[in-house]
Short mmCIF file of N, CA and C in Angstrom, two decimals:
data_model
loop_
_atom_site.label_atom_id
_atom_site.label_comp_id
_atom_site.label_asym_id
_atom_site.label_seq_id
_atom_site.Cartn_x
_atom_site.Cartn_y
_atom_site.Cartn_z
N UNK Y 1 83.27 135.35 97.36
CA UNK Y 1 83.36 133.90 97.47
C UNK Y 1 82.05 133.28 96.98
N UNK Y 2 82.06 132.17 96.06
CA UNK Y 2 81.08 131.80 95.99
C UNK Y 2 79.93 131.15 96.57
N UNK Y 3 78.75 131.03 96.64
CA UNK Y 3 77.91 129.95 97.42
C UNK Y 3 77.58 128.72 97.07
N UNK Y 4 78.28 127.56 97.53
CA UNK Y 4 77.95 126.11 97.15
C UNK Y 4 76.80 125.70 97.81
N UNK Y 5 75.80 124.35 97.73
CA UNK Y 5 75.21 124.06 98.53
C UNK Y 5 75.04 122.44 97.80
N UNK Y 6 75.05 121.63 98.84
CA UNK Y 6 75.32 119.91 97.83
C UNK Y 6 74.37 119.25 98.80
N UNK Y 7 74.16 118.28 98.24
CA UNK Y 7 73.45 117.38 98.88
C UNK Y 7 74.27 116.36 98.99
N UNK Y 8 73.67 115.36 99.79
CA UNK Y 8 74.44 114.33 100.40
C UNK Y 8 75.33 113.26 99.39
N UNK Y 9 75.55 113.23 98.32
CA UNK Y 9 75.71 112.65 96.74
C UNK Y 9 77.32 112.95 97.07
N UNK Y 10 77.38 114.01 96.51
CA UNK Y 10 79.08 114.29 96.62
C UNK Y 10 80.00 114.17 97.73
N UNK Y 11 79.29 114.70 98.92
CA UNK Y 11 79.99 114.49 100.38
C UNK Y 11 80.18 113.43 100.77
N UNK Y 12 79.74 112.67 100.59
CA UNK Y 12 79.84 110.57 100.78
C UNK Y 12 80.85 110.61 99.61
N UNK Y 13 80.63 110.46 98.56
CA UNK Y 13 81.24 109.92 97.63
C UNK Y 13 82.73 110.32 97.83
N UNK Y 14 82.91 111.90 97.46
CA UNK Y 14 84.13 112.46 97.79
C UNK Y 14 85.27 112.26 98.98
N UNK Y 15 83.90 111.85 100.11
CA UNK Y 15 84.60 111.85 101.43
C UNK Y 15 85.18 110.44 101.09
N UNK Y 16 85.03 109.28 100.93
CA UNK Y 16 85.37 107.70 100.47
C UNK Y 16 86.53 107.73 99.60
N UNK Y 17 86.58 108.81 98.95
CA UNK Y 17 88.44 108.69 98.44
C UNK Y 17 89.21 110.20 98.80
N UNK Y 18 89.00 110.10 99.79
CA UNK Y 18 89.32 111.05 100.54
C UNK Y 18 89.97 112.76 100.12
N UNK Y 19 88.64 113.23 99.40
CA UNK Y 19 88.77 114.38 98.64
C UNK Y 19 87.42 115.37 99.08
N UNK Y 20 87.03 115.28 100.33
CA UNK Y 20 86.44 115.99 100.87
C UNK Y 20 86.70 117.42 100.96
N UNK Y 21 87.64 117.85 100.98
CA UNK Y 21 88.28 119.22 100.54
C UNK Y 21 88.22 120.15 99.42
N UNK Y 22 87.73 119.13 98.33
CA UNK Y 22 87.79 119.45 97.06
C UNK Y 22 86.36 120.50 96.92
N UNK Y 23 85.14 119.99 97.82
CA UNK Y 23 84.20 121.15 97.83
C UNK Y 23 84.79 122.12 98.91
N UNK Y 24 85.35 122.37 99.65
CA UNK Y 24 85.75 123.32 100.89
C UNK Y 24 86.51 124.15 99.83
N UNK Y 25 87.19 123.76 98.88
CA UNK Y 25 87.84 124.57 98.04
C UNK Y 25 87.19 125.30 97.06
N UNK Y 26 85.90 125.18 97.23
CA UNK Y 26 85.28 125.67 95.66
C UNK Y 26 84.35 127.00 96.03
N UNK Y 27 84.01 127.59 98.03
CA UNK Y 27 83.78 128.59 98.21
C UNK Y 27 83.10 128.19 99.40
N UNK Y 28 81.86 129.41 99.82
CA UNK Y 28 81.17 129.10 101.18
C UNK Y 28 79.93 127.77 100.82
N UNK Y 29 80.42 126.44 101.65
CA UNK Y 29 79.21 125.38 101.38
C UNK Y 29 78.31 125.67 102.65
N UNK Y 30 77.14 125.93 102.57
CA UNK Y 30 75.87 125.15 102.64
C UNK Y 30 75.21 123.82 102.59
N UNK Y 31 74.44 123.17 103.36
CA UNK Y 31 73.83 122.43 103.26
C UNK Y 31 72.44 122.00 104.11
N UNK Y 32 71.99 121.46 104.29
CA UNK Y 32 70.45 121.55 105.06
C UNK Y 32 70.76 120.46 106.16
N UNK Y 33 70.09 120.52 107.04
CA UNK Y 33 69.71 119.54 108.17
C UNK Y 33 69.68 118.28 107.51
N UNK Y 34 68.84 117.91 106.80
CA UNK Y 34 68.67 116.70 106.27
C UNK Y 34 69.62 115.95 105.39
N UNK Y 35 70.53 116.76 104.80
CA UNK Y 35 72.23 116.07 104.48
C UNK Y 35 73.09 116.15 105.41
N UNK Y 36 72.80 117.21 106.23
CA UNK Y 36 73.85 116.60 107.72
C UNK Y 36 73.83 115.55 108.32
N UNK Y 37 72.62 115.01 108.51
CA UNK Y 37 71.74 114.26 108.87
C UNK Y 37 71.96 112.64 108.11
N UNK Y 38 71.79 112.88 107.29
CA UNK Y 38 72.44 111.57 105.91
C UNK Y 38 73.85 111.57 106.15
N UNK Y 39 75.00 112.53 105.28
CA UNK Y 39 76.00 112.00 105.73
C UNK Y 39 76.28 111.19 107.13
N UNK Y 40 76.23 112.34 108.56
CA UNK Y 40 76.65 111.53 109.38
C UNK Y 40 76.27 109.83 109.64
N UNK Y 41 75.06 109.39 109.13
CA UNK Y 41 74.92 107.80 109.09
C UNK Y 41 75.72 107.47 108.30
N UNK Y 42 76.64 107.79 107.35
CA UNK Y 42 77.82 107.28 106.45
C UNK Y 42 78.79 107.60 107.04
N UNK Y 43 78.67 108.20 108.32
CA UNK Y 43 80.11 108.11 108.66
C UNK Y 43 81.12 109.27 108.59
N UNK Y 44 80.54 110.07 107.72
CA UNK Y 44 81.34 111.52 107.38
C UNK Y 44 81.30 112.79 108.47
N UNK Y 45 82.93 113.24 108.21
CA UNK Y 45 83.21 113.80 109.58
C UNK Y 45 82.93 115.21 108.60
N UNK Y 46 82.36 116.16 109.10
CA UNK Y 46 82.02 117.10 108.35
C UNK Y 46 83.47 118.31 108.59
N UNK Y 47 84.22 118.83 107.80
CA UNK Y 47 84.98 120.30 107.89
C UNK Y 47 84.37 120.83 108.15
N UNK Y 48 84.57 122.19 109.66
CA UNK Y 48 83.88 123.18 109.92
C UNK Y 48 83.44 124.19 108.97
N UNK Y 49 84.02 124.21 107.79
CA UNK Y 49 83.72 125.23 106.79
C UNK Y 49 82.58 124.50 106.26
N UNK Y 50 81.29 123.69 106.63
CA UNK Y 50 80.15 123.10 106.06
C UNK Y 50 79.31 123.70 106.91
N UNK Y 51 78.21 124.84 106.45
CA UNK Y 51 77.35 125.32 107.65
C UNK Y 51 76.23 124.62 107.28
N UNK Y 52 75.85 124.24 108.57
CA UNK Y 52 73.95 123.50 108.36
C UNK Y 52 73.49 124.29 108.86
N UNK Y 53 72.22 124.56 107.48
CA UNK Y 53 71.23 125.83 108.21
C UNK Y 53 69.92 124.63 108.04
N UNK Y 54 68.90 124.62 109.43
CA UNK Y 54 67.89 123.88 109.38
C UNK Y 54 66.41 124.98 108.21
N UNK Y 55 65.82 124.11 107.27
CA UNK Y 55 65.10 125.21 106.76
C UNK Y 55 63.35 125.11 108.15
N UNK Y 56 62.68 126.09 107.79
CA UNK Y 56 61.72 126.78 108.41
C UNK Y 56 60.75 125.75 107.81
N UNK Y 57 59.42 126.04 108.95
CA UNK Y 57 58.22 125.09 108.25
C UNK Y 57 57.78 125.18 107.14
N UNK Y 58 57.97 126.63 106.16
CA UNK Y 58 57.01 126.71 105.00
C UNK Y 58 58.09 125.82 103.92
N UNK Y 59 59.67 126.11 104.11
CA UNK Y 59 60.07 125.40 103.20
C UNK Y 59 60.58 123.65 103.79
N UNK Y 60 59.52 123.33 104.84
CA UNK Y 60 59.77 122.06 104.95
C UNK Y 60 58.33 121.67 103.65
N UNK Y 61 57.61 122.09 104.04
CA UNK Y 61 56.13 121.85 103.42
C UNK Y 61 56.66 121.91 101.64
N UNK Y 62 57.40 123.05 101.06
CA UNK Y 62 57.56 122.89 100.11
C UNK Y 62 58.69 121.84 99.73
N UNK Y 63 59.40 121.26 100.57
CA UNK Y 63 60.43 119.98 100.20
C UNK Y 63 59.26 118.91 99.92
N UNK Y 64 58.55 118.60 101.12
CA UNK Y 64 57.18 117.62 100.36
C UNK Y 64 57.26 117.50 99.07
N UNK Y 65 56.42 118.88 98.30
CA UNK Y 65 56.20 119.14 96.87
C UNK Y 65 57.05 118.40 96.23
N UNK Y 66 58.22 119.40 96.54
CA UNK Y 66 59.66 118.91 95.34
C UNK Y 66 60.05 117.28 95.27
N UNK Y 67 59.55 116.98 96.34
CA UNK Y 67 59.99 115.14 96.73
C UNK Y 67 59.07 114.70 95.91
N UNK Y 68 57.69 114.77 95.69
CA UNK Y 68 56.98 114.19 94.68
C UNK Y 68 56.52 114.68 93.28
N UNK Y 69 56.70 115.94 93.28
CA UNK Y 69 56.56 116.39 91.91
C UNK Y 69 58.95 116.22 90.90
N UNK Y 70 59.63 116.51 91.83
CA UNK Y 70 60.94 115.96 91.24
C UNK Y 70 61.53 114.22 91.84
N UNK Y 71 60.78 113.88 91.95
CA UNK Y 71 61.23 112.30 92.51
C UNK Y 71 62.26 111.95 93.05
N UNK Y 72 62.57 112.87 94.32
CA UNK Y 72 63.96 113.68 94.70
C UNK Y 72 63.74 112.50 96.37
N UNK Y 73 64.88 112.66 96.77
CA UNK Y 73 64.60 112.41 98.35
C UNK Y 73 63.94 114.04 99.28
N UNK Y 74 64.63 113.57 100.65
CA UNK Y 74 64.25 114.41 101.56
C UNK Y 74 65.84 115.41 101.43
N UNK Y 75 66.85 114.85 101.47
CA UNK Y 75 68.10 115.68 101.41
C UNK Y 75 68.37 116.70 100.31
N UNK Y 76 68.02 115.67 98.93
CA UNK Y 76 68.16 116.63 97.82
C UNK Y 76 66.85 117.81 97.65
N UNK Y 77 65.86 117.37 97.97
CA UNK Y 77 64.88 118.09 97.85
C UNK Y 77 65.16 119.49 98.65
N UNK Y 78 65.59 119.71 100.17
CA UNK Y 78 66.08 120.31 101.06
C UNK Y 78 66.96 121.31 100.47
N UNK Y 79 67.97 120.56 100.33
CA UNK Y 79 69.62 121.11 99.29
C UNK Y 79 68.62 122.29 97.98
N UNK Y 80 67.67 121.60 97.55
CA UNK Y 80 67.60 122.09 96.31
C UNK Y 80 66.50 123.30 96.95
N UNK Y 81 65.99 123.61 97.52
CA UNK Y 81 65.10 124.52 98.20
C UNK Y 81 66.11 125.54 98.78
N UNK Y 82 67.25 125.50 99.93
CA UNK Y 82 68.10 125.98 100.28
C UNK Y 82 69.06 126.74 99.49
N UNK Y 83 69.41 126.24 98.04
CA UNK Y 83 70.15 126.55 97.02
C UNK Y 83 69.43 128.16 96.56
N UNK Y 84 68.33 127.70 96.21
CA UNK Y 84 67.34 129.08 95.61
C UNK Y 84 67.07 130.00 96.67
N UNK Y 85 66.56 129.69 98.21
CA UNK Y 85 66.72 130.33 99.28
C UNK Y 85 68.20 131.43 99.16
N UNK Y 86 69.55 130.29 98.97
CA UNK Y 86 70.71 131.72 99.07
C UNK Y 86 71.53 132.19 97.77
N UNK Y 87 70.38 131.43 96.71
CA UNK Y 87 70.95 131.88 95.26
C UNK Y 87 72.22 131.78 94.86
N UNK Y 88 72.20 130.25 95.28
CA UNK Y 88 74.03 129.58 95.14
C UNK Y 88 74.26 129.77 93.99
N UNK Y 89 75.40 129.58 93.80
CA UNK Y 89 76.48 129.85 92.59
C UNK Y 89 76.15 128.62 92.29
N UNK Y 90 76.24 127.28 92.79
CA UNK Y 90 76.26 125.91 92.73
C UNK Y 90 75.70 125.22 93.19
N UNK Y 91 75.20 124.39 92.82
CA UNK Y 91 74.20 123.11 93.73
C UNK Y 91 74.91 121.50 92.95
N UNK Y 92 75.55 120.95 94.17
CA UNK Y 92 76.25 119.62 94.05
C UNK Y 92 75.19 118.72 94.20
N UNK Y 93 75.38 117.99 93.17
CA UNK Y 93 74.53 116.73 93.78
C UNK Y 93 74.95 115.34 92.72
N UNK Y 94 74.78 114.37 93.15
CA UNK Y 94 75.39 113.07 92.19
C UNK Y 94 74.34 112.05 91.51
N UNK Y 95 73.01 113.16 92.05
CA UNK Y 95 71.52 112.41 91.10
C UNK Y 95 71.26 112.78 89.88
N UNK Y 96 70.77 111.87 89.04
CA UNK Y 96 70.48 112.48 87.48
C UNK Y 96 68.83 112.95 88.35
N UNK Y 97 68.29 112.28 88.63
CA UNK Y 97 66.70 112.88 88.98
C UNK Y 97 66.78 114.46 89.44
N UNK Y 98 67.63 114.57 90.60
CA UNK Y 98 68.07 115.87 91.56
C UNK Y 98 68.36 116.47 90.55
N UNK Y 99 69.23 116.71 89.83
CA UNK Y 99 70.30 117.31 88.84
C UNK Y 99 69.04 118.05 87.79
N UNK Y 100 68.18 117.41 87.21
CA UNK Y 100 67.09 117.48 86.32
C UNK Y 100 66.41 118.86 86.53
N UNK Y 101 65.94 118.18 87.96
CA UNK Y 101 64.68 118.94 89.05
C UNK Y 101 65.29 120.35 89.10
N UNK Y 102 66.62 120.59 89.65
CA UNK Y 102 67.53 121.43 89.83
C UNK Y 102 67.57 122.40 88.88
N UNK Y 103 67.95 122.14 87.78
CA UNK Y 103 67.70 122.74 86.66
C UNK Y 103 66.68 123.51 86.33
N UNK Y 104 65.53 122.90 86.25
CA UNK Y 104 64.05 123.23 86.34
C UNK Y 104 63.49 124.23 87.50
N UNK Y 105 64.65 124.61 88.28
CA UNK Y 105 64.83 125.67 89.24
C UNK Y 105 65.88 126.97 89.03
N UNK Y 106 66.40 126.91 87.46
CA UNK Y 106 67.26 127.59 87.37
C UNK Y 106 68.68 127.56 88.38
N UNK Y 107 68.96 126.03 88.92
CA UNK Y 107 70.36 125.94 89.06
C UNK Y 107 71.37 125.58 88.13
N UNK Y 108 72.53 126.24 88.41
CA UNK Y 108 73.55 125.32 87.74
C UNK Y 108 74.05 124.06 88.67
N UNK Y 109 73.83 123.07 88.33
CA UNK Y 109 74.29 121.50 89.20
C UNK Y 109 75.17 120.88 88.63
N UNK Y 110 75.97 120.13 89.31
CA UNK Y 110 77.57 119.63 89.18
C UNK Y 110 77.95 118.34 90.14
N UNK Y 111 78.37 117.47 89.50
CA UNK Y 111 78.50 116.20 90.49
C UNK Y 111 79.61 116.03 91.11
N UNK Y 112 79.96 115.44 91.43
CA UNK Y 112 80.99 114.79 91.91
C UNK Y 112 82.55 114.81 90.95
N UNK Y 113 81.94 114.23 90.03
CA UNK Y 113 83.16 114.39 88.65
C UNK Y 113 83.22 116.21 88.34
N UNK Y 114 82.47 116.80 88.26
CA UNK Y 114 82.63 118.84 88.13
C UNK Y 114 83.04 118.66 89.19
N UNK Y 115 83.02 118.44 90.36
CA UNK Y 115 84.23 119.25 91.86
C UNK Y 115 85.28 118.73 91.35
N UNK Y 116 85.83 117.52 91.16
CA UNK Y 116 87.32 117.59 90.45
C UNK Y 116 87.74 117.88 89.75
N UNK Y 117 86.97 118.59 88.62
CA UNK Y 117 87.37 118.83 87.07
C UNK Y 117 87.44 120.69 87.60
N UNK Y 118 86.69 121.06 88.64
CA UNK Y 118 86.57 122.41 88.74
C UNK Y 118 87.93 122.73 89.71
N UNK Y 119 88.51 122.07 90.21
CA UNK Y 119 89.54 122.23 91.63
C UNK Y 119 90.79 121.97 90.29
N UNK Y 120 90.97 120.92 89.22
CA UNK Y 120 92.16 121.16 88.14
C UNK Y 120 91.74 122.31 87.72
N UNK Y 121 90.99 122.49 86.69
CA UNK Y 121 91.09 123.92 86.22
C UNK Y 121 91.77 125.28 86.71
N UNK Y 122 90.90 125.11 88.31
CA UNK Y 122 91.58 126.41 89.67
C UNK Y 122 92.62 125.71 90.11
N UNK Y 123 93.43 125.29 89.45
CA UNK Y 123 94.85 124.82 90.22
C UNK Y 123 95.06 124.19 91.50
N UNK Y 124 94.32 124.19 91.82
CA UNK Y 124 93.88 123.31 92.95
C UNK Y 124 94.72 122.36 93.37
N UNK Y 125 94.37 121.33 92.51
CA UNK Y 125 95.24 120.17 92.51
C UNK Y 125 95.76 119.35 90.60
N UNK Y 126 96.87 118.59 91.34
CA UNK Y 126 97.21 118.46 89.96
C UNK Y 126 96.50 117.53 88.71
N UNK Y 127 97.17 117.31 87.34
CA UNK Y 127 96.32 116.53 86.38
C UNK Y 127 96.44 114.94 87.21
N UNK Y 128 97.41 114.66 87.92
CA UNK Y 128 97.89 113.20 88.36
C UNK Y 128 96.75 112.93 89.37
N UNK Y 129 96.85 113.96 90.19
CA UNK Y 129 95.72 113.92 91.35
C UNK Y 129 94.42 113.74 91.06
N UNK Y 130 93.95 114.88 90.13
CA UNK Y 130 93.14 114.69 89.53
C UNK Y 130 92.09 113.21 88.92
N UNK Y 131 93.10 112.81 88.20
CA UNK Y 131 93.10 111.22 87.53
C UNK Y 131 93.12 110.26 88.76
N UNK Y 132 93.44 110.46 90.03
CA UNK Y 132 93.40 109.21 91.00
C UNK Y 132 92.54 109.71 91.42
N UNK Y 133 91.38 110.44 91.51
CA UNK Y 133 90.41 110.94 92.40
C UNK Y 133 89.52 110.31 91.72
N UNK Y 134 89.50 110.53 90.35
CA UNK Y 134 88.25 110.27 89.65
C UNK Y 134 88.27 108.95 89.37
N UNK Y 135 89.17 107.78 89.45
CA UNK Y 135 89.82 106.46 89.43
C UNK Y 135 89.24 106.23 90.77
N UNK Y 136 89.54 106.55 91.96
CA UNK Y 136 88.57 106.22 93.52
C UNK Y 136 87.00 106.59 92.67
N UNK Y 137 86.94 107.93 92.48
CA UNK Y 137 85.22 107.64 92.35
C UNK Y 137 84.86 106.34 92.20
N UNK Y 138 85.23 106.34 90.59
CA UNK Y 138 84.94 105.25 89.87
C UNK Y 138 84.47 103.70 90.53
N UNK Y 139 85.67 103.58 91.70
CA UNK Y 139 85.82 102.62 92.44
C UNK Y 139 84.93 102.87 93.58
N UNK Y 140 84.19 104.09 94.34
CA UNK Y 140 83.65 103.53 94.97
C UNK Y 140 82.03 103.05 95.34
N UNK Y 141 80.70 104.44 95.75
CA UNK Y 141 80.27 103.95 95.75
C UNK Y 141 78.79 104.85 95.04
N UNK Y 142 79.99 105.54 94.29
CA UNK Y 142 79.44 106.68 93.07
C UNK Y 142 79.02 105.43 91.35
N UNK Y 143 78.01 105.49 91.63
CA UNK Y 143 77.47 104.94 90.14
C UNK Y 143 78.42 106.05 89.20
N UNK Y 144 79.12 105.54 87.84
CA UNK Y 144 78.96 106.95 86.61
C UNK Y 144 79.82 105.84 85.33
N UNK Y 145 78.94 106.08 84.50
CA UNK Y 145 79.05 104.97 83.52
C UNK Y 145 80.36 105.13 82.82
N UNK Y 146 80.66 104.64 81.83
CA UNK Y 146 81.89 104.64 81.19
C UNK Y 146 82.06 105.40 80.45
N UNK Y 147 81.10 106.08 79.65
CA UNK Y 147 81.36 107.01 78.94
C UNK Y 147 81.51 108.09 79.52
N UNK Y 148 80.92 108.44 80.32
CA UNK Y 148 81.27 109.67 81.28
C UNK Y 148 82.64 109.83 81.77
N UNK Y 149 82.89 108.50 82.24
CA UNK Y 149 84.52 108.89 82.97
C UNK Y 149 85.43 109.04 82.03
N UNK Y 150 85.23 108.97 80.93
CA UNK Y 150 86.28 108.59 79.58
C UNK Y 150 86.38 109.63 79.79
N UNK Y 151 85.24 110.45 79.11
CA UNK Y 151 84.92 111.84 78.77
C UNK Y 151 85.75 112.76 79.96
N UNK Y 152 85.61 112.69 81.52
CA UNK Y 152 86.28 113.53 82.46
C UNK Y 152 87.19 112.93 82.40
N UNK Y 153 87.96 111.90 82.02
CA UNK Y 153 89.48 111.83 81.93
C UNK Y 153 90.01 112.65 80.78
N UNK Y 154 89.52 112.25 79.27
CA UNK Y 154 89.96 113.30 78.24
C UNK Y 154 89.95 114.83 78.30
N UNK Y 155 88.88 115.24 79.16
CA UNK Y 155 89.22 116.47 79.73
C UNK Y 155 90.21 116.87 80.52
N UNK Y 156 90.95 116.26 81.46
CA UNK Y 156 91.60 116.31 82.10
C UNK Y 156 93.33 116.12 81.15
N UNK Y 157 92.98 115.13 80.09
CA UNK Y 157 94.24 115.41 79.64
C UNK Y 157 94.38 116.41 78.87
N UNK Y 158 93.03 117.02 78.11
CA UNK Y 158 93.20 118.11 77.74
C UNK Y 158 93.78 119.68 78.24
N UNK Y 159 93.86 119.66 79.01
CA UNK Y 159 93.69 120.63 80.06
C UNK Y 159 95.65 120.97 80.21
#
């Protein structure tokens, strides 16, 4: 099974058109204290299949770093420390800054629009479903410009 680990970006967003499942489907998630912590002020009821592991003092000290050398928050910074800690398969997140930083850590990172495009592919769910998920994104309170969504819709009809 794979190891996910997201920061607070996708779990809000996803959870708001009610496709919170769509990461529970993609393998074992991860996430840190400090996106548990964030979501629940939004309101998000977490699936038991979301384990929060709190990280230790040395990698609180190194979230510092990452917060000012990747211009990250406290959640993503966390997420992105935690990720390399269990050598995820995936690191979710819906920041271009995070996403960058991430990289620059040797992750592969994926937003919000990749959990739906990755759940069609795995049959998951259908092209229709698909297209109303990413239609809620759009709508809610996920920034993602127009060319982008074009682009994950034409994929989707490709498919």
């Amino acid at each position: 099974m794979k190891i996910i680990v997201s920061d607070s970006g996708p779990i809000i967003h996803l959870n708001e058109v009610n496709a919170l499942e769509m990461i529970v489907n993609m393998g074992e998630i991860f996430i840190p204290l400090a996106v548990a912590k964030e979501v629940e002020r939004h309101k998000v009821s977490l699936p038991d299949e979301f384990t929060i592991i709190e990280l230790g003092p040395e990698e609180l000290e190194e979230s510092k770093k990452y917060m000012t050398y990747g211009n990250i928050h406290i959640g993503e910074s966390e997420a992105i420390i935690l990720a390399r800690q269990l050598k995820a398969d995936l690191f979710l997140t819906d920041d271009a800054s995070a996403r960058l930083f991430a990289e620059t850590k040797v992750l592969n990172a994926r937003g919000s629009l990749g959990v739906v495009l990755w759940n069609l592919v795995h049959k998951k769910i259908t092209k229709e479903n698909a297209k109303q998920t990413l239609i809620g994104l759009k709508q809610s309170s996920l920034w993602v410009s127009d060319k982008v969504f074009q682009r994950a819709l034409s994929i989707i009809d490709g498919l």
